[in-house]
XYZ file of N, CA and C in Angstrom:
237
model
N 23.390 4.934 0.530
C 22.616 4.128 1.451
C 21.144 4.525 1.342
N 20.260 3.549 1.234
C 18.837 3.847 1.094
C 18.214 4.165 2.447
N 17.150 4.965 2.383
C 16.442 5.346 3.594
C 15.596 4.188 4.097
N 15.370 4.150 5.393
C 14.503 3.137 5.984
C 13.048 3.544 5.734
N 12.272 2.672 5.138
C 10.873 2.951 4.845
C 10.032 2.493 6.030
N 9.220 3.402 6.556
C 8.300 3.045 7.628
C 7.068 2.433 6.976
N 6.876 1.120 7.154
C 5.826 0.408 6.435
C 4.430 0.617 7.021
N 4.333 1.000 8.290
C 3.045 1.330 8.901
C 3.131 2.783 9.356
N 2.545 3.701 8.571
C 2.620 5.118 8.925
C 2.130 5.375 10.351
N 2.874 6.154 11.083
C 2.570 6.486 12.482
C 2.515 5.254 13.381
N 3.020 4.121 12.881
C 3.090 2.873 13.639
C 1.733 2.454 14.211
N 0.665 2.709 13.456
C -0.674 2.358 13.922
C -1.573 1.998 12.754
N -2.408 0.988 12.957
C -3.416 0.612 11.975
C -4.768 1.219 12.309
N -4.884 1.924 13.418
C -6.156 2.494 13.841
C -6.500 3.717 13.006
N -7.738 3.759 12.521
C -8.215 4.876 11.713
C -9.594 5.308 12.213
N -9.983 6.515 11.844
C -11.250 7.078 12.308
C -12.456 6.541 11.540
N -12.235 6.002 10.335
C -13.348 5.528 9.522
C -12.855 4.470 8.537
N -13.781 3.695 7.987
C -13.372 2.746 6.948
C -12.712 3.435 5.749
N -13.179 4.637 5.381
C -12.549 5.365 4.267
C -11.087 5.672 4.581
N -10.809 6.138 5.787
C -9.412 6.382 6.174
C -8.632 5.072 6.195
N -9.292 3.997 6.580
C -8.641 2.688 6.564
C -8.269 2.265 5.166
N -9.150 2.509 4.231
C -8.870 2.168 2.832
C -7.721 3.006 2.291
N -7.704 4.277 2.629
C -6.600 5.148 2.211
C -5.282 4.671 2.817
N -5.322 4.238 4.069
C -4.118 3.703 4.711
C -3.661 2.435 3.996
N -4.598 1.587 3.602
C -4.250 0.357 2.890
C -3.528 0.664 1.577
N -4.015 1.657 0.845
C -3.363 2.055 -0.413
C -1.960 2.571 -0.124
N -1.831 3.400 0.911
C -0.519 3.943 1.269
C 0.445 2.815 1.654
N -0.047 1.848 2.428
C 0.811 0.740 2.838
C 1.239 -0.102 1.637
N 0.340 -0.285 0.679
C 0.699 -1.033 -0.528
C 1.792 -0.293 -1.302
N 1.665 1.027 -1.375
C 2.690 1.819 -2.064
C 4.032 1.746 -1.326
N 3.969 1.735 0.001
C 5.205 1.677 0.779
C 5.929 0.346 0.615
N 5.177 -0.746 0.455
C 5.846 -2.037 0.272
C 6.541 -2.085 -1.087
N 5.974 -1.400 -2.091
C 6.655 -1.295 -3.390
C 7.971 -0.536 -3.212
N 7.915 0.565 -2.465
C 9.123 1.367 -2.218
C 10.164 0.582 -1.436
N 9.725 -0.206 -0.470
C 10.673 -1.010 0.316
C 11.284 -2.126 -0.530
N 10.463 -2.686 -1.423
C 10.937 -3.776 -2.276
C 11.906 -3.266 -3.340
N 11.593 -2.092 -3.898
C 12.469 -1.481 -4.912
C 12.768 -0.044 -4.461
N 13.820 0.137 -3.647
C 14.109 1.456 -3.087
C 14.630 2.493 -4.089
N 15.039 2.063 -5.269
C 15.575 2.992 -6.263
C 14.430 3.679 -7.012
N 14.236 4.969 -6.754
C 13.128 5.717 -7.361
C 13.214 5.721 -8.887
N 14.415 5.776 -9.427
C 14.575 5.788 -10.886
C 14.102 4.467 -11.495
N 14.385 3.375 -10.834
C 13.931 2.069 -11.328
C 12.412 1.984 -11.242
N 11.836 2.431 -10.112
C 10.368 2.423 -9.992
C 9.729 3.258 -11.092
N 10.295 4.414 -11.378
C 9.761 5.292 -12.422
C 9.856 4.617 -13.790
N 10.957 3.924 -14.041
C 11.143 3.227 -15.309
C 10.137 2.089 -15.469
N 9.814 1.401 -14.376
C 8.905 0.256 -14.430
C 7.432 0.654 -14.448
N 7.114 1.855 -13.985
C 5.718 2.277 -13.859
C 4.910 2.093 -15.149
N 5.419 2.507 -16.319
C 4.626 2.319 -17.547
C 4.345 0.844 -17.842
N 5.248 -0.023 -17.448
C 5.056 -1.456 -17.713
C 3.883 -1.987 -16.895
N 3.889 -1.740 -15.583
C 2.794 -2.289 -14.781
C 1.512 -1.477 -14.903
N 1.611 -0.226 -15.300
C 0.409 0.599 -15.457
C -0.471 0.117 -16.606
N 0.111 -0.622 -17.545
C -0.643 -1.116 -18.690
C -0.830 -2.626 -18.663
N -0.538 -3.238 -17.518
C -0.673 -4.685 -17.401
C -1.873 -5.025 -16.515
N -2.938 -5.580 -17.099
C -4.099 -5.920 -16.289
C -3.758 -6.876 -15.141
N -2.878 -7.825 -15.404
C -2.501 -8.785 -14.366
C -1.814 -8.091 -13.187
N -0.917 -7.169 -13.479
C -0.202 -6.467 -12.414
C -1.131 -5.521 -11.657
N -2.063 -4.896 -12.363
C -3.018 -4.009 -11.692
C -3.943 -4.807 -10.769
N -4.359 -5.992 -11.215
C -5.171 -6.856 -10.359
C -4.360 -7.289 -9.144
N -3.098 -7.604 -9.340
C -2.249 -8.026 -8.227
C -2.124 -6.927 -7.175
N -1.950 -5.685 -7.591
C -1.842 -4.610 -6.606
C -3.180 -4.401 -5.905
N -4.278 -4.608 -6.634
C -5.593 -4.553 -5.992
C -5.720 -5.593 -4.898
N -5.164 -6.768 -5.126
C -5.187 -7.825 -4.117
C -4.335 -7.456 -2.902
N -3.201 -6.808 -3.146
C -2.354 -6.363 -2.039
C -3.100 -5.338 -1.188
N -3.754 -4.379 -1.837
C -4.521 -3.363 -1.110
C -5.648 -4.028 -0.320
N -6.332 -4.987 -0.928
C -7.425 -5.677 -0.239
C -6.925 -6.416 0.999
N -5.772 -7.047 0.896
C -5.193 -7.743 2.044
C -4.821 -6.754 3.147
N -4.191 -5.644 2.766
C -3.844 -4.616 3.757
C -5.118 -4.080 4.418
N -6.176 -3.831 3.619
C -7.413 -3.294 4.169
C -8.078 -4.298 5.108
N -8.035 -5.575 4.780
C -8.607 -6.590 5.671
C -7.918 -6.571 7.028
N -6.613 -6.389 7.024
C -5.862 -6.302 8.280
C -6.264 -5.057 9.057
N -6.375 -3.933 8.378
C -6.764 -2.675 9.028
C -8.199 -2.779 9.553
N -9.092 -3.359 8.759
C -10.483 -3.526 9.189
C -10.569 -4.384 10.439
N -9.783 -5.450 10.497
C -9.779 -6.292 11.694
C -9.253 -5.531 12.910
N -8.211 -4.739 12.705
C -7.629 -3.963 13.813
C -8.605 -2.932 14.339
N -9.489 -2.434 13.484
C -10.451 -1.396 13.859
C -11.844 -1.947 14.158
N -12.022 -3.246 14.001
C -13.312 -3.889 14.265
C -14.430 -3.238 13.439
N -14.143 -2.940 12.163
C -15.123 -2.282 11.301
C -16.382 -3.108 11.105
N -16.261 -4.419 11.075
C -17.380 -5.260 10.676
C -18.103 -5.878 11.871
N -18.149 -5.170 12.963
C -18.834 -5.666 14.174
C -20.322 -5.680 14.001
């Protein structure tokens, strides 16, 4: 049985700074990969494939940007 992945660490989007918000966005993007593919061996096997794919790297950048936009809104960074 796979473990339950907590998709929002500490159940909060609030951060002390935009830098911490960006780090949280990266962590959340990584967690959604883990939730989508819970088998660590499969993720490890696939890593070389997406690590060398410009399209896949751009896609993960977009996921991080979307997560960061949500965190920025929750923290009112752009007031």
